[in-house]
Short mmCIF file of C-alpha atoms and ligand atoms in Angstrom, two decimals:
data_model
loop_
_atom_site.label_atom_id
_atom_site.label_comp_id
_atom_site.label_asym_id
_atom_site.label_seq_id
_atom_site.Cartn_x
_atom_site.Cartn_y
_atom_site.Cartn_z
CA UNK A 1 19.52 -16.19 24.05
CA UNK A 2 16.90 -17.87 21.84
CA UNK A 3 17.05 -17.39 18.09
CA UNK A 4 14.46 -16.40 15.53
CA UNK A 5 14.36 -17.59 11.94
CA UNK A 6 14.24 -15.07 9.13
CA UNK A 7 14.33 -15.19 5.35
CA UNK A 8 17.11 -12.91 4.16
CA UNK A 9 17.87 -11.11 0.91
CA UNK A 10 21.64 -11.42 0.77
CA UNK A 11 22.26 -10.87 -2.94
CA UNK A 12 20.00 -9.30 -5.55
CA UNK A 13 18.19 -11.68 -7.85
CA UNK A 14 19.24 -14.78 -5.93
CA UNK A 15 17.09 -16.99 -3.72
CA UNK A 16 16.31 -15.71 -0.22
CA UNK A 17 18.25 -17.54 2.50
CA UNK A 18 16.89 -18.84 5.79
CA UNK A 19 19.02 -17.49 8.66
CA UNK A 20 18.77 -17.29 12.43
CA UNK A 21 19.24 -14.19 14.54
CA UNK A 22 19.31 -13.78 18.32
CA UNK A 23 16.23 -12.22 19.85
CA UNK A 24 17.09 -8.93 21.56
CA UNK A 25 18.33 -9.41 25.13
CA UNK A 26 16.51 -6.26 26.21
CA UNK A 27 13.57 -4.38 24.70
CA UNK A 28 14.35 -0.66 24.61
CA UNK A 29 12.14 1.98 26.22
CA UNK A 30 9.10 2.44 23.97
CA UNK A 31 9.97 -0.54 21.76
CA UNK A 32 8.28 -3.92 21.37
CA UNK A 33 8.92 -7.45 20.20
CA UNK A 34 6.18 -8.96 18.06
CA UNK A 35 5.62 -12.56 16.95
CA UNK A 36 4.85 -12.44 13.24
CA UNK A 37 1.46 -13.85 12.34
CA UNK A 38 1.32 -12.92 8.67
CA UNK A 39 3.61 -10.95 6.35
CA UNK A 40 2.51 -9.69 2.95
CA UNK A 41 4.57 -9.71 -0.21
CA UNK A 42 4.33 -6.29 -1.84
CA UNK A 43 5.20 -5.56 -5.48
CA UNK A 44 7.90 -3.26 -4.10
CA UNK A 45 9.60 -6.34 -2.60
CA UNK A 46 10.07 -7.67 -6.11
CA UNK A 47 11.71 -4.40 -7.16
CA UNK A 48 13.92 -4.55 -4.06
CA UNK A 49 14.89 -8.15 -4.85
CA UNK A 50 15.88 -7.10 -8.37
CA UNK A 51 18.08 -4.32 -7.00
CA UNK A 52 15.97 -1.53 -8.54
CA UNK A 53 15.95 0.58 -5.38
CA UNK A 54 19.04 1.79 -3.52
CA UNK A 55 19.24 -0.46 -0.45
CA UNK A 56 22.09 -1.94 1.55
CA UNK A 57 22.11 -5.75 1.98
CA UNK A 58 21.51 -8.04 3.79
CA UNK A 59 17.87 -7.19 4.46
CA UNK A 60 14.85 -9.04 5.85
CA UNK A 61 12.14 -7.94 3.41
CA UNK A 62 8.52 -7.35 4.42
CA UNK A 63 6.83 -4.04 5.22
CA UNK A 64 3.23 -5.29 5.54
CA UNK A 65 3.02 -7.30 8.72
CA UNK A 66 0.56 -8.42 11.38
CA UNK A 67 1.82 -9.91 14.62
CA UNK A 68 1.09 -10.45 18.28
CA UNK A 69 2.85 -8.49 20.99
CA UNK A 70 5.37 -10.77 22.68
CA UNK A 71 7.01 -8.24 24.94
CA UNK A 72 6.91 -4.46 25.37
CA UNK A 73 9.62 -2.11 26.54
CA UNK A 74 9.03 0.27 29.39
CA UNK A 75 6.84 3.22 28.54
CA UNK A 76 4.92 1.49 25.76
CA UNK A 77 1.42 1.25 27.13
CA UNK A 78 -0.86 2.41 24.35
CA UNK A 79 -1.18 2.16 20.59
CA UNK A 80 -1.27 5.15 18.22
CA UNK A 81 -4.98 5.66 18.84
CA UNK A 82 -4.65 5.52 22.63
CA UNK A 83 -5.90 1.97 23.18
CA UNK A 84 -4.05 0.02 25.86
CA UNK A 85 -1.49 -2.49 24.58
CA UNK A 86 -0.68 -5.76 26.26
CA UNK A 87 1.10 -9.02 25.52
CA UNK A 88 -0.85 -11.13 23.03
CA UNK A 89 -2.56 -8.19 21.30
CA UNK A 90 -2.74 -8.46 17.52
CA UNK A 91 -1.16 -5.39 15.94
CA UNK A 92 0.12 -3.83 12.77
CA UNK A 93 2.25 -0.71 12.31
CA UNK A 94 3.45 1.89 9.85
CA UNK A 95 6.55 0.74 8.00
CA UNK A 96 8.36 4.02 8.66
CA UNK A 97 8.28 6.79 11.23
CA UNK A 98 8.84 10.47 10.50
CA UNK A 99 11.03 12.57 12.81
CA UNK A 100 8.40 15.19 13.61
CA UNK A 101 10.96 17.98 13.75
CA UNK A 102 12.35 18.66 10.28
CA UNK A 103 11.28 21.17 7.63
CA UNK A 104 8.74 18.78 6.08
CA UNK A 105 7.44 17.33 9.36
CA UNK A 106 7.19 20.47 11.44
CA UNK A 107 6.90 23.34 8.97
CA UNK A 108 5.23 22.02 5.85
CA UNK A 109 2.95 19.31 7.23
CA UNK A 110 4.19 16.71 4.72
CA UNK A 111 5.86 14.12 6.93
CA UNK A 112 5.94 11.54 4.14
CA UNK A 113 8.80 13.57 2.70
CA UNK A 114 10.77 13.54 5.97
CA UNK A 115 14.40 12.71 5.14
CA UNK A 116 14.77 10.73 8.39
CA UNK A 117 12.30 8.03 7.33
CA UNK A 118 13.61 4.48 6.99
CA UNK A 119 11.21 1.65 6.32
CA UNK A 120 11.07 -1.76 7.96
CA UNK A 121 11.77 -4.45 5.42
CA UNK A 122 13.64 -1.97 3.19
CA UNK A 123 15.99 0.40 4.95
CA UNK A 124 17.55 -1.67 7.75
CA UNK A 125 20.41 -4.15 7.41
CA UNK A 126 19.81 -7.34 9.37
CA UNK A 127 23.46 -8.10 10.16
CA UNK A 128 23.35 -5.47 12.91
CA UNK A 129 21.29 -5.61 16.13
CA UNK A 130 18.36 -5.68 16.63
CA UNK A 131 18.41 -7.65 13.33
CA UNK A 132 14.68 -8.38 13.13
CA UNK A 133 13.37 -5.33 11.29
CA UNK A 134 11.41 -6.91 8.44
CA UNK A 135 8.29 -9.02 8.05
CA UNK A 136 9.73 -12.22 6.56
CA UNK A 137 10.71 -13.54 9.99
CA UNK A 138 9.31 -15.32 13.04
CA UNK A 139 9.70 -12.18 15.15
CA UNK A 140 9.72 -8.46 14.38
CA UNK A 141 11.33 -5.80 16.54
CA UNK A 142 9.42 -2.51 16.70
CA UNK A 143 11.79 0.35 17.43
CA UNK A 144 10.87 3.14 19.85
CA UNK A 145 8.35 5.61 18.34
CA UNK A 146 6.94 3.03 15.92
CA UNK A 147 3.31 3.84 15.13
CA UNK A 148 1.55 0.70 16.39
CA UNK A 149 -2.15 -0.06 15.82
CA UNK A 150 -4.16 -2.68 17.66
CA UNK A 151 -6.37 -4.61 15.23
CA UNK A 152 -10.06 -4.99 16.09
CA UNK A 153 -11.05 -8.55 17.01
CA UNK A 154 -13.51 -8.74 14.11
CA UNK A 155 -11.02 -7.69 11.44
CA UNK A 156 -9.13 -10.75 10.10
CA UNK A 157 -5.39 -10.54 9.46
CA UNK A 158 -6.09 -11.66 5.88
CA UNK A 159 -8.03 -8.46 5.26
CA UNK A 160 -5.28 -6.28 6.75
CA UNK A 161 -2.55 -7.98 4.71
CA UNK A 162 -4.72 -8.44 1.62
CA UNK A 163 -5.18 -4.67 1.59
CA UNK A 164 -1.56 -4.15 2.62
CA UNK A 165 0.37 -1.00 1.92
CA UNK A 166 -1.67 -0.59 -1.28
CA UNK A 167 -4.77 0.50 0.62
CA UNK A 168 -2.89 2.99 2.79
CA UNK A 169 -1.24 4.37 -0.34
CA UNK A 170 -4.64 4.72 -2.02
CA UNK A 171 -6.20 6.41 1.02
CA UNK A 172 -3.44 9.01 1.01
CA UNK A 173 -3.59 9.41 -2.77
CA UNK A 174 -7.33 9.99 -2.86
CA UNK A 175 -6.99 12.44 0.01
CA UNK A 176 -4.43 14.37 -2.06
CA UNK A 177 -6.92 14.71 -4.91
CA UNK A 178 -9.80 15.65 -2.69
CA UNK A 179 -8.04 17.82 -0.14
CA UNK A 180 -9.88 20.90 -1.37
CA UNK A 181 -13.24 19.35 -0.56
CA UNK A 182 -12.27 17.92 2.82
CA UNK A 183 -14.94 18.68 5.36
CA UNK A 184 -17.74 19.26 2.85
CA UNK A 185 -19.58 16.05 3.52
CA UNK A 186 -23.32 16.14 3.09
CA UNK A 187 -23.56 12.37 2.55
CA UNK A 188 -21.04 11.23 5.10
CA UNK A 189 -23.50 10.00 7.70
CA UNK A 190 -25.69 8.30 5.18
CA UNK A 191 -22.73 6.57 3.52
CA UNK A 192 -21.23 5.60 6.88
CA UNK A 193 -17.82 6.31 5.48
CA UNK A 194 -15.21 6.69 8.19
CA UNK A 195 -12.51 9.28 7.80
CA UNK A 196 -12.80 9.61 4.03
CA UNK A 197 -15.16 12.47 3.50
CA UNK A 198 -14.98 12.99 -0.25
CA UNK A 199 -18.26 14.07 -1.73
CA UNK A 200 -17.83 13.26 -5.37
CA UNK A 201 -20.30 11.61 -7.70
CA UNK A 202 -17.75 11.60 -10.43
CA UNK A 203 -16.50 9.22 -13.06
CA UNK A 204 -13.17 7.77 -11.93
CA UNK A 205 -10.75 5.78 -14.04
CA UNK A 206 -8.23 3.52 -12.35
CA UNK A 207 -5.33 2.55 -14.57
CA UNK A 208 -3.96 -0.77 -13.34
CA UNK A 209 -5.66 -3.73 -11.65
CA UNK A 210 -2.88 -4.76 -9.24
CA UNK A 211 -3.20 -4.30 -5.47
CA UNK A 212 -2.89 -0.49 -5.65
CA UNK A 213 -5.47 -0.32 -8.45
CA UNK A 214 -7.94 -2.53 -6.57
CA UNK A 215 -7.44 -0.44 -3.42
CA UNK A 216 -7.90 2.81 -5.36
CA UNK A 217 -11.11 1.38 -6.81
CA UNK A 218 -12.44 0.55 -3.34
CA UNK A 219 -11.52 3.93 -1.89
CA UNK A 220 -12.95 5.82 -4.88
CA UNK A 221 -16.23 3.91 -4.66
CA UNK A 222 -16.54 4.51 -0.93
CA UNK A 223 -15.67 8.13 -1.42
CA UNK A 224 -18.73 8.45 -3.59
CA UNK A 225 -17.53 7.93 -7.15
CA UNK A 226 -20.56 7.53 -9.38
CA UNK A 227 -18.80 5.22 -11.79
CA UNK A 228 -15.40 3.53 -11.65
CA UNK A 229 -13.72 2.15 -14.77
CA UNK A 230 -10.69 -0.10 -14.26
CA UNK A 231 -8.18 -0.58 -17.06
CA UNK A 232 -5.71 -3.46 -16.76
CA UNK A 233 -5.03 -7.17 -16.92
CA UNK A 234 -4.59 -10.11 -16.80
CA UNK A 235 -8.13 -11.45 -16.71
CA UNK A 236 -8.04 -12.74 -13.10
CA UNK A 237 -7.16 -9.25 -11.90
CA UNK A 238 -10.04 -7.70 -13.82
CA UNK A 239 -12.35 -10.32 -12.31
CA UNK A 240 -11.17 -9.17 -8.89
CA UNK A 241 -11.88 -5.56 -9.94
CA UNK A 242 -15.45 -6.52 -10.87
CA UNK A 243 -15.81 -8.33 -7.55
CA UNK A 244 -14.82 -5.08 -5.89
CA UNK A 245 -17.54 -3.28 -7.80
CA UNK A 246 -15.89 -1.82 -10.89
CA UNK A 247 -18.68 -0.61 -13.17
CA UNK A 248 -16.64 -1.28 -16.30
CA UNK A 249 -13.33 -2.99 -16.98
CA UNK A 250 -11.13 -2.51 -20.03
CA UNK A 251 -8.77 -5.40 -20.80
CA UNK A 252 -5.39 -4.24 -22.06
CA UNK A 253 -4.93 -7.63 -23.76
CA UNK A 254 -8.02 -6.96 -25.86
CA UNK A 255 -7.54 -3.24 -26.48
CA UNK A 256 -3.81 -3.23 -27.02
CA UNK A 257 -3.42 0.30 -28.42
CA UNK A 258 -3.65 3.37 -26.16
CA UNK A 259 -5.83 5.11 -28.79
CA UNK A 260 -8.35 2.23 -28.62
CA UNK A 261 -8.48 2.48 -24.83
CA UNK A 262 -8.90 6.26 -24.96
CA UNK A 263 -11.77 5.80 -27.43
CA UNK A 264 -13.38 3.22 -25.15
CA UNK A 265 -13.19 5.67 -22.24
CA UNK A 266 -14.76 8.42 -24.35
CA UNK A 267 -17.63 6.12 -25.24
CA UNK A 268 -18.22 5.39 -21.56
CA UNK A 269 -18.12 9.07 -20.59
CA UNK A 270 -20.38 10.73 -23.17
CA UNK A 271 -17.29 11.82 -25.05
CA UNK A 272 -15.88 13.96 -22.23
CA UNK A 273 -13.40 11.73 -20.40
CA UNK A 274 -13.27 11.06 -16.68
CA UNK A 275 -13.41 13.57 -13.83
CA UNK A 276 -10.53 11.78 -12.12
CA UNK A 277 -7.87 9.40 -13.42
CA UNK A 278 -5.73 7.47 -10.93
CA UNK A 279 -2.57 5.94 -12.37
CA UNK A 280 -1.63 2.70 -10.57
CA UNK A 281 0.51 1.09 -13.25
CA UNK A 282 4.08 2.26 -12.77
CA UNK A 283 4.87 2.47 -16.48
CA UNK A 284 5.64 5.96 -17.84
CA UNK A 285 3.49 5.49 -20.96
CA UNK A 286 0.41 5.09 -18.74
CA UNK A 287 0.83 8.71 -17.62
CA UNK A 288 0.41 10.28 -21.05
CA UNK A 289 -2.44 7.91 -21.81
CA UNK A 290 -4.13 8.78 -18.53
CA UNK A 291 -3.93 12.53 -19.16
CA UNK A 292 -5.80 11.99 -22.43
CA UNK A 293 -8.49 10.09 -20.51
CA UNK A 294 -9.19 13.07 -18.21
CA UNK A 295 -12.02 15.39 -19.08
CA UNK A 296 -11.14 19.06 -19.45
CA UNK A 297 -10.63 20.46 -15.96
CA UNK A 298 -10.16 16.95 -14.60
CA UNK A 299 -7.70 15.63 -12.03
CA UNK A 300 -4.89 13.19 -12.58
CA UNK A 301 -3.09 11.37 -9.78
CA UNK A 302 0.24 9.66 -10.44
CA UNK A 303 0.19 6.99 -7.71
CA UNK A 304 1.97 4.03 -9.25
CA UNK A 305 5.52 5.27 -9.78
CA UNK A 306 7.29 4.06 -6.65
CA UNK A 307 10.25 3.05 -8.75
CA UNK A 308 11.98 5.24 -11.27
CA UNK A 309 10.76 3.52 -14.44
CA UNK A 310 12.27 6.07 -16.79
CA UNK A 311 10.97 9.04 -18.72
CA UNK A 312 8.20 9.72 -21.16
CA UNK A 313 7.68 12.58 -23.59
CA UNK A 314 4.42 14.43 -23.54
CA UNK A 315 2.96 17.65 -24.87
CA UNK A 316 2.52 20.23 -22.07
CA UNK A 317 -0.14 21.88 -24.21
CA UNK A 318 -2.43 19.05 -23.09
CA UNK A 319 -2.12 20.15 -19.46
CA UNK A 320 -2.75 23.82 -20.25
CA UNK A 321 -5.54 23.32 -22.77
CA UNK A 322 -7.36 20.75 -20.69
CA UNK A 323 -6.78 22.73 -17.47
CA UNK A 324 -5.61 19.56 -15.77
CA UNK A 325 -4.74 19.28 -12.12
CA UNK A 326 -1.89 16.82 -11.64
CA UNK A 327 -1.10 15.27 -8.25
CA UNK A 328 1.56 13.05 -6.75
CA UNK A 329 1.39 11.10 -3.50
CA UNK A 330 4.18 9.34 -1.66
CA UNK A 331 3.71 6.65 1.00
CA UNK A 332 1.38 7.48 3.89
CA UNK A 333 1.05 8.90 7.39
CA UNK A 334 -0.13 7.08 10.52
CA UNK A 335 -3.59 8.63 10.20
CA UNK A 336 -3.95 6.96 6.81
CA UNK A 337 -3.29 3.56 8.39
CA UNK A 338 -5.88 4.38 11.05
CA UNK A 339 -8.38 5.32 8.34
CA UNK A 340 -7.52 2.20 6.34
CA UNK A 341 -8.14 -0.11 9.32
CA UNK A 342 -11.48 1.56 10.05
CA UNK A 343 -12.36 1.40 6.37
CA UNK A 344 -11.54 -2.31 6.19
CA UNK A 345 -13.63 -3.07 9.23
CA UNK A 346 -16.62 -1.07 8.02
CA UNK A 347 -16.61 -2.38 4.45
CA UNK A 348 -15.61 -6.05 4.87
CA UNK A 349 -18.70 -7.30 3.06
CA UNK A 350 -18.47 -4.85 0.19
CA UNK A 351 -14.73 -5.12 -0.40
CA UNK A 352 -13.37 -8.65 0.20
CA UNK A 353 -9.71 -7.71 0.72
CA UNK A 354 -9.25 -10.97 2.63
CA UNK A 355 -10.00 -12.80 -0.62
CA UNK A 356 -6.97 -11.09 -2.18
CA UNK A 357 -4.81 -13.49 -0.15
CA UNK A 358 -4.69 -16.36 -2.62
CA UNK A 359 -1.30 -17.92 -1.80
CA UNK A 360 0.09 -18.81 1.65
CA UNK A 361 3.65 -19.98 2.30
CA UNK A 362 5.60 -20.98 5.41
CA UNK A 363 8.68 -18.89 6.20
CA UNK A 364 10.95 -21.58 4.78
CA UNK A 365 9.33 -21.02 1.36
CA UNK A 366 9.50 -17.22 1.42
CA UNK A 367 11.31 -17.18 -1.89
CA UNK A 368 8.43 -19.00 -3.60
CA UNK A 369 6.06 -16.46 -2.11
CA UNK A 370 8.13 -13.65 -3.59
CA UNK A 371 8.27 -15.33 -7.00
CA UNK A 372 4.49 -15.89 -7.01
CA UNK A 373 4.15 -12.11 -6.72
CA UNK A 374 6.90 -11.45 -9.26
CA UNK A 375 5.13 -13.60 -11.85
CA UNK A 376 1.65 -12.23 -11.09
CA UNK A 377 0.47 -15.75 -10.18
CA UNK A 378 -1.22 -14.54 -7.04
CA UNK A 379 -3.53 -11.68 -6.20
CA UNK A 380 -1.58 -11.53 -2.94
CA UNK A 381 1.02 -13.93 -1.51
CA UNK A 382 1.64 -14.05 2.19
CA UNK A 383 4.10 -15.68 4.57
CA UNK A 384 2.69 -17.41 7.61
CA UNK A 385 5.57 -18.50 9.86
CA UNK A 386 4.94 -21.99 11.22
CA UNK A 387 2.37 -22.83 8.54
ZN1 ZN B 1 4.51 -1.98 -0.27
ZN1 ZN B 2 11.01 14.84 9.65
#
C-alpha cells in the first residue's frame, strides 16, 4: 500500500514531525480520498499546538483544506449542493458533520451544538486508521457523510483558504445578529448579495483585525452596513482592513486605553455608539469595551472566544440600561459554507481574500507555517504539499 506524508502534532509546544501513513486500502461507502492542494493555518491551530484545547494526540492539524478528488467510495456521486462529483474535481468541505438526529440537530435546529461533532484536524487521532483526517498532509480522507463542496472553476484556492474558517464563522455570526430581519430584503437584487439578505444601513464596529475581523468586515459591508469601523493592530492588519473597505480604523497601538477608543468611537458615531459591535478579538476585556461602544438598543456579537480565555467582570446595569442584545455564535453549518463560497465568487474584486495568503510553505516546513501564524508574521500562512 502506498504511503502519504503528513505533518503531525505529537507533543504540545514542540515542532511538528513529518510522518508517513498508509493510504486506505478501501474507500468506505460514501467516503472519499482527496489529494491536498492547499491547507490553511488557522489561529485555532496555534491554540491546539499550545495545548489550550482538550484534544488527544497525535493529530494531523488543519481544518481549512482544498483538494482534488482522488477516489470516491460507492454511493458518493454528488456534492452537498447536488453537483456531480468525479475524480479530479477541486473540493472543500465542512470540518465537522452534525448527526442530524439529536436534540440540537433535530429538535432545536442548532446543529452547531450537536454533541456528536468532531472536527477534522482537531478531533481525530492519526495513529488509528484511516489516519489522514487533517489538512497538513498529502492526502485527506473524507469520512462518509462529510459535507463536500465542489469549487467553481473561477474561484482560486487562495481565495477559499485565505477566507478560511474565518469567513464561514463570520457568515454564521452575522446571520445570528440579523436573524430577525431575514427575508426582508428590498435591496437584495440591486446589491447582488447571495444568501446574505441583511438589510441594514447601520454603523458596525469590528473589534479585531485578524482573519475573523477581516471576514466580519467583508460580510458586514456586503450585508449593507453603512459604515464599518475596525479596531485592532498591528499596522499591516489595519492596512488589510482598509483594503477590504473599512471606513475607519482605530489602531490599538496608538489609542492604548479602552476609554480613548470608546471616545474615538463616540466621535465617529455622533456620540451615540454603533448599531452593531462584532467582537473578533478573543480577549475577555474586549467584551466589556465592546458593550460600551454599542449605542443604546444596539447589538453585540461575541464571535472571537473560541478558546476559554478566562473571565471578566462587568456591570449588568449596562446591558439593562442600554437595552443591549447580546449574541453568541459557534462554528457553522454546511449552508454557511455554501453561502461563503458563493460570496467569495461574487465579490472577488471587492474583497481580495486571495491576497490574505502571504506565506506559502511545503509540507516539510509545516512547523514554520504554524509559527508564522503564531507570531502574526503573516496575514495567512498556507501549506502547499509538493511546493
Ligand atoms: Zn479555524
Ligand atoms: Zn446532532
